[in-house]
Short mmCIF file of C-alpha atoms in Angstrom, two decimals:
data_model
loop_
_atom_site.label_atom_id
_atom_site.label_comp_id
_atom_site.label_asym_id
_atom_site.label_seq_id
_atom_site.Cartn_x
_atom_site.Cartn_y
_atom_site.Cartn_z
CA MET G 37 -9.06 -133.87 90.80
CA ALA G 38 -5.33 -134.44 91.08
CA PHE G 39 -3.13 -137.10 89.52
CA ILE G 40 0.34 -138.57 89.96
CA GLU G 41 2.76 -138.98 87.07
CA ILE G 42 5.56 -141.55 87.21
CA HIS G 43 8.26 -142.19 84.63
CA GLY G 44 9.75 -145.66 84.58
CA PRO G 45 11.46 -147.90 84.71
CA CYS G 46 13.60 -146.84 87.64
CA ARG G 47 15.51 -148.54 90.44
CA ILE G 48 14.77 -146.96 93.80
CA GLN G 49 17.54 -146.86 96.39
CA GLY G 50 18.02 -145.29 99.82
CA GLY G 51 16.41 -145.12 103.24
CA LEU G 52 13.12 -143.93 104.76
CA THR G 53 11.68 -143.48 108.22
CA VAL G 54 8.07 -144.63 108.26
CA GLN G 55 5.28 -142.22 109.21
CA GLY G 56 3.00 -142.89 112.19
CA SER G 57 0.31 -145.51 111.82
CA LYS G 58 -3.00 -144.44 110.28
CA ASN G 59 -4.87 -147.42 111.68
CA ALA G 60 -3.53 -146.76 115.17
CA VAL G 61 -4.05 -143.01 115.44
CA LEU G 62 -7.67 -142.87 114.22
CA PRO G 63 -9.15 -145.07 117.00
CA MET G 64 -7.04 -143.20 119.57
CA MET G 65 -8.51 -139.93 118.34
CA ALA G 66 -11.98 -141.43 118.81
CA ALA G 67 -11.04 -142.77 122.25
CA SER G 68 -9.98 -139.29 123.37
CA VAL G 69 -13.70 -138.51 123.69
CA LEU G 70 -13.86 -140.81 126.74
CA ASN G 71 -11.53 -138.50 128.70
CA ARG G 72 -12.89 -135.17 129.93
CA GLY G 73 -9.65 -133.33 129.31
CA ILE G 74 -6.56 -133.28 127.11
CA THR G 75 -5.00 -136.09 125.10
CA VAL G 76 -1.65 -135.63 123.35
CA LEU G 77 -0.60 -137.91 120.50
CA GLU G 78 2.92 -137.86 119.06
CA ASN G 79 4.17 -139.10 115.66
CA VAL G 80 0.77 -138.44 114.10
CA PRO G 81 0.78 -138.78 110.28
CA ARG G 82 -0.36 -135.68 108.41
CA ILE G 83 -2.85 -137.50 106.21
CA GLN G 84 -6.36 -136.69 105.02
CA ASP G 85 -8.04 -139.25 107.29
CA VAL G 86 -6.49 -137.57 110.33
CA PHE G 87 -7.66 -134.14 109.13
CA CYS G 88 -11.13 -135.58 108.52
CA MET G 89 -11.32 -137.01 112.05
CA MET G 90 -10.11 -133.69 113.46
CA GLY G 91 -12.96 -132.00 111.62
CA ILE G 92 -15.51 -134.41 113.09
CA LEU G 93 -14.18 -133.90 116.61
CA ASP G 94 -14.20 -130.13 116.14
CA SER G 95 -17.84 -130.30 115.01
CA LEU G 96 -18.69 -131.98 118.34
CA GLY G 97 -17.11 -129.16 120.34
CA CYS G 98 -13.63 -130.58 120.82
CA ARG G 99 -10.54 -128.48 120.18
CA CYS G 100 -7.91 -130.14 118.00
CA ALA G 101 -4.49 -128.66 117.26
CA LEU G 102 -1.91 -130.39 115.06
CA HIS G 103 1.59 -128.92 115.32
CA GLY G 104 3.94 -130.82 113.05
CA ASN G 105 3.28 -134.42 114.08
CA ARG G 106 2.02 -133.60 117.58
CA LEU G 107 -1.75 -133.60 118.01
CA GLU G 108 -3.50 -132.14 121.08
CA ILE G 109 -7.19 -132.94 121.60
CA ASP G 110 -9.16 -131.10 124.28
CA THR G 111 -12.56 -132.72 124.87
CA SER G 112 -13.47 -130.76 128.00
CA LYS G 113 -16.04 -128.66 126.12
CA ILE G 114 -17.49 -131.34 123.88
CA ASN G 115 -21.22 -130.67 123.57
CA GLY G 116 -22.49 -132.98 120.86
CA TRP G 117 -23.21 -136.66 120.52
CA ARG G 118 -24.46 -136.69 116.92
CA ILE G 119 -22.26 -136.70 113.81
CA GLU G 120 -23.63 -135.30 110.56
CA GLN G 121 -24.07 -137.60 107.58
CA LYS G 122 -21.71 -135.64 105.30
CA ALA G 123 -18.82 -136.08 107.72
CA MET G 124 -19.52 -139.80 108.20
CA GLY G 125 -19.52 -140.38 104.45
CA LYS G 126 -15.90 -139.32 104.07
CA MET G 127 -14.23 -141.97 106.21
CA ARG G 128 -15.21 -145.41 107.43
CA SER G 129 -13.18 -145.05 110.63
CA SER G 130 -15.72 -142.52 111.88
CA ILE G 131 -17.99 -145.43 112.92
CA MET G 132 -15.73 -146.04 115.94
CA LEU G 133 -17.05 -142.82 117.45
CA LEU G 134 -20.31 -144.69 118.08
CA GLY G 135 -18.81 -146.61 121.01
CA ALA G 136 -16.78 -143.65 122.26
CA LEU G 137 -19.70 -141.20 122.29
CA LEU G 138 -21.94 -143.81 123.87
CA GLY G 139 -19.36 -144.27 126.63
CA ARG G 140 -19.12 -140.51 127.22
CA PHE G 141 -22.77 -139.43 126.93
CA CYS G 142 -24.79 -142.69 127.15
CA GLU G 143 -26.13 -141.58 123.76
CA ALA G 144 -24.72 -141.42 120.25
CA GLY G 145 -25.99 -140.70 116.76
CA VAL G 146 -24.04 -141.66 113.64
CA TYR G 147 -24.65 -142.71 110.05
CA SER G 148 -23.42 -145.73 108.16
CA PRO G 149 -19.82 -144.85 107.29
CA GLY G 150 -18.10 -144.19 103.98
CA GLY G 151 -14.52 -144.90 102.87
CA CYS G 152 -12.96 -147.09 100.20
CA MET G 153 -15.29 -149.33 98.19
CA ILE G 154 -13.38 -152.59 98.70
CA GLY G 155 -16.18 -154.67 100.18
CA LYS G 156 -19.41 -154.64 102.16
CA ARG G 157 -17.73 -154.47 105.59
CA PRO G 158 -21.00 -154.70 107.56
CA ILE G 159 -21.19 -153.18 111.03
CA ASP G 160 -23.48 -155.88 112.48
CA TRP G 161 -20.78 -157.08 114.90
CA HIS G 162 -20.23 -153.52 116.14
CA LEU G 163 -23.91 -153.20 116.99
CA ARG G 164 -24.20 -156.65 118.58
CA ALA G 165 -21.27 -155.91 120.87
CA LEU G 166 -22.70 -152.58 121.98
CA ARG G 167 -26.12 -154.09 122.55
CA ALA G 168 -24.55 -156.80 124.69
CA LEU G 169 -23.09 -154.04 126.87
CA GLY G 170 -26.51 -152.50 127.42
CA ALA G 171 -27.10 -150.17 124.48
CA GLU G 172 -30.40 -149.83 122.68
CA ILE G 173 -29.75 -149.05 119.02
CA ARG G 174 -32.33 -148.00 116.43
CA GLU G 175 -31.50 -148.08 112.75
CA SER G 176 -33.52 -145.88 110.41
CA GLU G 177 -33.92 -146.32 106.69
CA PRO G 178 -33.11 -145.19 104.08
CA ASP G 179 -30.50 -142.75 105.40
CA GLY G 180 -28.75 -145.33 107.62
CA PHE G 181 -28.93 -143.24 110.79
CA LEU G 182 -28.01 -145.13 113.97
CA HIS G 183 -29.25 -143.84 117.33
CA ALA G 184 -27.79 -145.52 120.42
CA GLN G 185 -28.92 -144.94 123.99
CA THR G 186 -28.35 -146.55 127.36
CA THR G 187 -29.32 -145.97 130.97
CA GLY G 188 -25.93 -147.41 131.88
CA LEU G 189 -23.39 -149.67 130.19
CA ARG G 190 -22.70 -152.95 131.98
CA GLY G 191 -19.87 -155.41 131.60
CA ALA G 192 -20.57 -158.57 129.58
CA GLU G 193 -18.92 -161.48 127.81
CA ILE G 194 -18.84 -161.04 124.04
CA ILE G 195 -17.68 -163.56 121.45
CA PHE G 196 -16.80 -162.27 117.98
CA PRO G 197 -17.51 -164.79 115.18
CA PHE G 198 -14.84 -163.05 113.04
CA PRO G 199 -11.87 -160.99 114.29
CA SER G 200 -13.19 -157.60 113.14
CA VAL G 201 -10.78 -154.80 114.06
CA GLY G 202 -13.44 -152.09 114.06
CA ALA G 203 -15.94 -154.08 116.09
CA VAL G 204 -13.33 -154.82 118.75
CA GLU G 205 -12.39 -151.13 118.92
CA ASN G 206 -16.01 -150.04 119.42
CA ALA G 207 -16.51 -152.73 122.06
CA LEU G 208 -13.34 -151.61 123.87
CA PHE G 209 -14.54 -148.00 124.09
CA ALA G 210 -17.90 -148.99 125.53
CA ALA G 211 -16.35 -151.60 127.85
CA VAL G 212 -13.92 -149.06 129.33
CA ALA G 213 -16.93 -146.88 130.27
CA ALA G 214 -19.13 -149.79 131.42
CA VAL G 215 -19.57 -150.81 135.05
CA GLY G 216 -17.96 -154.15 135.82
CA ARG G 217 -15.86 -156.64 133.92
CA THR G 218 -16.09 -157.25 130.18
CA VAL G 219 -14.48 -160.21 128.44
CA LEU G 220 -14.01 -160.01 124.67
CA ARG G 221 -13.25 -163.32 122.94
CA GLY G 222 -12.31 -163.94 119.33
CA CYS G 223 -10.68 -160.52 119.13
CA ALA G 224 -8.60 -159.23 116.24
CA ARG G 225 -4.91 -159.34 117.12
CA GLU G 226 -3.66 -156.64 114.78
CA PRO G 227 -0.80 -154.58 116.28
CA GLU G 228 -3.01 -151.49 116.12
CA ILE G 229 -5.39 -153.12 118.63
CA GLY G 230 -2.43 -153.65 120.96
CA GLN G 231 -1.40 -150.01 120.63
CA LEU G 232 -4.95 -148.90 121.37
CA CYS G 233 -5.08 -151.03 124.53
CA HIS G 234 -1.80 -149.58 125.78
CA PHE G 235 -3.08 -146.08 124.98
CA LEU G 236 -6.31 -146.68 126.93
CA ASN G 237 -4.36 -148.12 129.87
CA GLY G 238 -2.27 -144.95 129.82
CA MET G 239 -5.52 -142.99 130.28
CA GLY G 240 -6.38 -145.01 133.37
CA ALA G 241 -8.27 -147.99 131.89
CA SER G 242 -7.52 -151.58 132.89
CA ILE G 243 -7.16 -153.96 129.93
CA ARG G 244 -5.44 -157.32 130.16
CA GLY G 245 -4.65 -159.98 127.56
CA ILE G 246 -3.11 -157.49 125.14
CA GLY G 247 -1.82 -159.26 122.02
CA THR G 248 -4.16 -162.26 122.45
CA ASP G 249 -7.64 -162.95 121.15
CA ALA G 250 -9.16 -162.56 124.64
CA LEU G 251 -9.25 -159.13 126.26
CA ILE G 252 -10.40 -158.50 129.85
CA ILE G 253 -11.55 -155.00 130.70
CA GLU G 254 -12.31 -153.72 134.19
CA GLY G 255 -14.70 -150.92 133.29
CA GLY G 256 -15.86 -147.74 134.94
CA LEU G 257 -12.44 -146.56 136.16
CA PRO G 258 -11.71 -142.80 136.15
CA LEU G 259 -9.74 -141.62 133.13
CA HIS G 260 -7.20 -138.80 133.01
CA ASP G 261 -5.08 -136.76 130.62
CA SER G 262 -2.39 -138.70 128.80
CA ARG G 263 0.32 -138.69 126.15
CA PHE G 264 1.10 -141.47 123.69
CA VAL G 265 3.61 -141.96 120.86
CA ILE G 266 2.12 -143.62 117.76
CA GLY G 267 4.10 -146.51 116.30
CA GLY G 268 5.23 -146.70 112.68
CA ASP G 269 2.76 -147.62 109.95
CA ARG G 270 3.39 -151.23 108.93
CA ILE G 271 1.34 -150.88 105.72
CA VAL G 272 3.34 -147.85 104.58
CA ALA G 273 6.53 -149.75 105.41
CA GLY G 274 5.28 -152.69 103.37
CA THR G 275 4.47 -150.34 100.50
CA TYR G 276 8.08 -149.23 100.12
CA LEU G 277 9.52 -152.70 100.71
CA LEU G 278 7.36 -154.12 97.92
CA ALA G 279 8.18 -151.10 95.76
CA ALA G 280 11.88 -151.95 96.07
CA ALA G 281 11.20 -155.61 95.36
CA SER G 282 9.16 -154.85 92.25
CA CYS G 283 11.78 -152.65 90.55
CA SER G 284 15.05 -154.34 91.59
CA GLY G 285 15.63 -151.73 94.25
CA GLU G 286 17.60 -151.50 97.48
CA VAL G 287 15.83 -149.83 100.39
CA ILE G 288 16.15 -149.50 104.18
CA VAL G 289 12.92 -148.82 106.07
CA ASP G 290 13.08 -147.93 109.76
CA GLY G 291 10.71 -146.76 112.47
CA VAL G 292 8.44 -149.82 112.33
CA GLN G 293 8.29 -152.98 114.44
CA THR G 294 9.85 -155.66 112.23
CA GLN G 295 7.89 -158.46 113.90
CA GLU G 296 4.66 -156.87 112.66
CA LEU G 297 5.75 -157.57 109.08
CA ARG G 298 6.76 -161.22 109.43
CA ALA G 299 4.10 -162.38 106.97
CA LEU G 300 5.43 -159.95 104.34
CA THR G 301 9.14 -160.62 104.89
CA GLY G 302 8.48 -164.35 104.64
CA VAL G 303 6.79 -163.87 101.27
CA LEU G 304 9.59 -161.58 100.06
CA GLU G 305 12.16 -164.26 100.86
CA HIS G 306 10.17 -166.82 98.87
CA MET G 307 10.15 -164.34 95.98
CA GLY G 308 13.97 -164.25 96.01
CA VAL G 309 14.46 -160.90 97.77
CA SER G 310 17.46 -160.51 100.09
CA LEU G 311 16.63 -159.16 103.56
CA TYR G 312 18.38 -157.98 106.69
CA GLN G 313 16.31 -157.21 109.78
CA GLU G 314 16.71 -155.50 113.14
CA PRO G 315 13.90 -154.89 115.66
CA GLU G 316 12.90 -151.57 114.02
CA LEU G 317 14.66 -151.75 110.65
CA ILE G 318 14.31 -153.80 107.47
CA TYR G 319 16.73 -153.78 104.53
CA VAL G 320 15.70 -155.31 101.20
CA HIS G 321 17.69 -155.84 98.04
CA SER G 322 16.15 -157.19 94.87
CA GLY G 323 18.69 -157.73 92.14
CA GLN G 324 16.91 -160.28 89.96
CA ARG G 325 13.49 -161.09 88.58
CA LEU G 326 11.07 -162.07 91.32
CA ARG G 327 9.84 -165.65 91.69
CA ALA G 328 6.12 -166.47 91.58
CA VAL G 329 4.38 -167.32 94.88
CA SER G 330 0.95 -168.30 96.20
CA VAL G 331 -0.42 -166.20 99.07
CA LYS G 332 -3.67 -166.07 101.04
CA THR G 333 -4.69 -162.95 102.96
CA GLY G 334 -6.25 -163.09 106.40
CA PRO G 335 -6.49 -161.44 109.81
CA TYR G 336 -3.21 -160.79 111.62
CA PRO G 337 -0.76 -162.51 111.77
CA ALA G 338 -1.64 -163.75 108.25
CA PHE G 339 -0.68 -161.75 105.16
CA PRO G 340 -2.51 -158.39 105.43
CA THR G 341 -5.23 -157.62 102.93
CA ASP G 342 -4.00 -154.00 102.79
CA LEU G 343 -0.73 -155.20 101.21
CA GLN G 344 -2.36 -157.55 98.73
CA PRO G 345 -2.67 -154.92 95.92
CA PHE G 346 1.06 -154.14 96.23
CA LEU G 347 1.93 -157.82 96.09
CA MET G 348 -0.26 -158.19 93.00
CA ALA G 349 1.60 -155.30 91.37
CA ALA G 350 4.99 -156.84 92.16
CA LEU G 351 3.95 -160.32 90.99
CA SER G 352 2.74 -158.90 87.67
CA ARG G 353 6.39 -158.97 86.57
CA ALA G 354 7.46 -162.14 88.41
CA ASP G 355 8.79 -165.26 86.72
CA GLY G 356 5.98 -167.81 86.58
CA THR G 357 2.36 -168.03 87.71
CA SER G 358 1.27 -166.66 91.09
CA MET G 359 -2.00 -167.21 92.92
CA LEU G 360 -3.58 -164.75 95.36
CA ARG G 361 -6.55 -165.70 97.54
CA GLU G 362 -8.41 -162.82 99.20
CA THR G 363 -10.35 -163.83 102.32
CA VAL G 364 -11.12 -160.45 103.91
CA PHE G 365 -12.70 -158.08 101.35
CA GLU G 366 -14.63 -159.35 98.33
CA ASN G 367 -13.84 -156.30 96.14
CA ARG G 368 -10.12 -156.08 96.88
CA PHE G 369 -9.20 -157.17 93.32
CA GLY G 370 -10.37 -153.88 91.78
CA THR G 371 -6.76 -152.92 91.07
CA ALA G 372 -6.36 -155.87 88.68
CA ALA G 373 -8.31 -154.14 85.90
CA GLU G 374 -6.03 -151.09 86.14
CA LEU G 375 -2.88 -153.24 86.12
CA GLN G 376 -4.20 -154.94 82.98
CA LYS G 377 -4.11 -151.54 81.25
CA MET G 378 -0.37 -151.59 81.95
CA GLY G 379 0.03 -155.00 80.32
CA ALA G 380 -0.35 -157.25 83.35
CA ASN G 381 -1.76 -160.72 82.74
CA ILE G 382 -4.22 -161.20 85.62
CA GLU G 383 -7.35 -163.33 85.71
CA CYS G 384 -9.74 -162.97 88.66
CA SER G 385 -12.42 -165.48 89.59
CA GLY G 386 -14.29 -164.95 92.84
CA ASN G 387 -11.71 -164.51 95.58
CA ILE G 388 -8.85 -165.98 93.52
CA ALA G 389 -6.48 -164.02 91.27
CA ARG G 390 -4.15 -165.85 88.88
CA ILE G 391 -1.16 -163.77 87.80
CA ASP G 392 1.02 -164.88 84.89
CA GLY G 393 4.08 -162.70 85.18
CA VAL G 394 5.22 -160.64 82.19
CA GLU G 395 8.74 -159.32 81.65
CA THR G 396 7.70 -155.68 81.29
CA LEU G 397 4.77 -153.42 82.05
CA ARG G 398 4.04 -150.27 80.07
CA GLY G 399 2.98 -146.85 81.21
CA ALA G 400 -0.73 -146.10 80.97
CA LEU G 401 -3.58 -143.93 82.19
CA VAL G 402 -4.99 -145.64 85.28
CA ARG G 403 -7.35 -144.71 88.12
CA ALA G 404 -6.95 -145.02 91.87
CA ARG G 405 -10.15 -146.78 92.93
CA ASP G 406 -9.22 -146.86 96.61
CA LEU G 407 -6.40 -145.95 98.98
CA ARG G 408 -4.19 -149.04 98.77
CA GLY G 409 -5.06 -149.82 95.16
CA GLY G 410 -4.01 -146.35 94.06
CA ALA G 411 -0.72 -146.58 95.91
CA ALA G 412 -0.15 -150.03 94.38
CA LEU G 413 -0.53 -148.59 90.87
CA THR G 414 2.11 -146.01 91.78
CA VAL G 415 4.41 -148.86 92.85
CA ALA G 416 3.72 -150.77 89.61
CA ALA G 417 4.55 -147.68 87.56
CA LEU G 418 8.09 -147.63 88.97
CA GLY G 419 8.90 -150.75 86.96
CA ALA G 420 6.87 -149.88 83.84
CA ASP G 421 8.24 -148.49 80.58
CA GLY G 422 7.28 -144.85 79.98
CA TRP G 423 4.87 -142.48 81.70
CA THR G 424 2.04 -143.62 83.95
CA ARG G 425 -0.68 -141.28 85.16
CA VAL G 426 -2.64 -142.31 88.29
CA SER G 427 -5.80 -140.24 88.46
CA GLU G 428 -7.97 -139.57 91.56
CA CYS G 429 -4.87 -139.71 93.73
CA GLU G 430 -6.81 -138.06 96.56
CA HIS G 431 -7.59 -141.63 97.65
CA ILE G 432 -3.87 -142.21 98.23
CA GLU G 433 -3.58 -139.07 100.35
CA ARG G 434 -5.99 -140.57 102.88
CA GLY G 435 -3.17 -142.81 104.11
CA TYR G 436 0.18 -141.42 102.90
CA GLU G 437 1.67 -138.12 104.00
CA ASP G 438 3.38 -137.65 100.64
CA ILE G 439 4.07 -140.74 98.54
CA CYS G 440 5.65 -138.61 95.82
CA ARG G 441 8.09 -137.03 98.27
CA ASP G 442 9.07 -140.42 99.68
CA LEU G 443 9.61 -142.11 96.32
CA ARG G 444 11.48 -139.08 94.94
CA ALA G 445 13.82 -139.32 97.92
CA LEU G 446 14.56 -142.87 96.76
CA GLY G 447 15.33 -141.76 93.20
CA ALA G 448 11.97 -142.09 91.43
CA GLU G 449 10.83 -139.63 88.77
CA ILE G 450 7.40 -138.81 90.15
CA ARG G 451 5.22 -135.74 90.64
CA ARG G 452 1.73 -134.78 91.75
CA ARG G 453 -0.25 -132.41 89.57
CA GLU G 454 -3.72 -130.91 89.32
CA ASP G 455 -5.87 -131.72 86.30
CA ASP G 456 -5.77 -128.13 85.08
CA GLY G 457 -1.96 -128.17 85.14
CA ASP G 458 -1.83 -124.96 87.16
CA ARG G 459 -0.29 -126.50 90.27
CA GLU G 460 2.47 -129.02 90.75
CA ASP G 461 4.44 -130.17 93.76
CA THR G 462 8.08 -129.17 93.63
CA ASP G 463 9.67 -130.92 96.62
#
């Protein structure tokens, strides 16, 4: 196991270009299975989730090659429709291969997925959508194996009771392969869904209504080789903006669509942070103690649940009492217990967290329980007195190319080390 050490307090300052979006590239990698040829993705982040998905695709007979941030996927020799349980357990995003493999082979076998333990995140809506398109799906206990088959996918009208990103992605893959028109209503409107639709259209699909909650797909069209440039990761951008806010920093983040972060920038302004924005650039300057705010998470365009742990970390040192209401994942407050070890005054009850800001946090030994929570502890440590050690930092590496490199470039005293002390990054 590895850990990250941070010495605070420090004031980060400088500029960063955001890496490609994790939540955009993973479904595109799954969608590449639909094309019987080569897909090229540019601006791909070199993160563990990408390497994991490459491994899954390779196990199915695909050929994946990542050169720098350019990924080439050749699916012409894919010969498998079943993913092994061990591979599925490493990453929740692997569930989206269910719809893609079903569209390619009319058969797919997967297991209930793994990933961060931040909530139940049931896949019922995924299965209902695929069944509506003509799939027969058997679920076996206790291993959670899902076997999907169809004699032919057919277009249908599907209404989602909740805007689930993953369910919409699986439905899109199957709908692109289905014969006839599919109408998806109640869709998630996250920017990553929009990127995926544009990517699929670039392969030859026909998807209309992009950016709305109603998508119309004309299925069964021939697909072809394509190239697509991944947009910047809005959650990584938000990470460094909230890092600057929490430690009186001054940071410029570019390479991300500013409009995708309107919920965050609005909250930052209410917290007393100065901002300047251009279409693909955000500048923040925090020169005083933050003001307390009340925020509720929700599906896009509401405040993103993935940024809630970072906001909690920043508000731990704000002036006054803040309230956070989590409406997406029931276990998203797991980071609160770790922040309490650093002196934060946080009380959680159900889906509500009350945060009474303290003037200072102190360094402590804390544990990364999940991807965003671990990164949020790293952000909190920037403003804490003394050394903080964040253990199990492998969670963080699922979504960040190198958080230590990025924060060091902004002036932080931070390093990644192995538990035995034999290895240490030296960038």
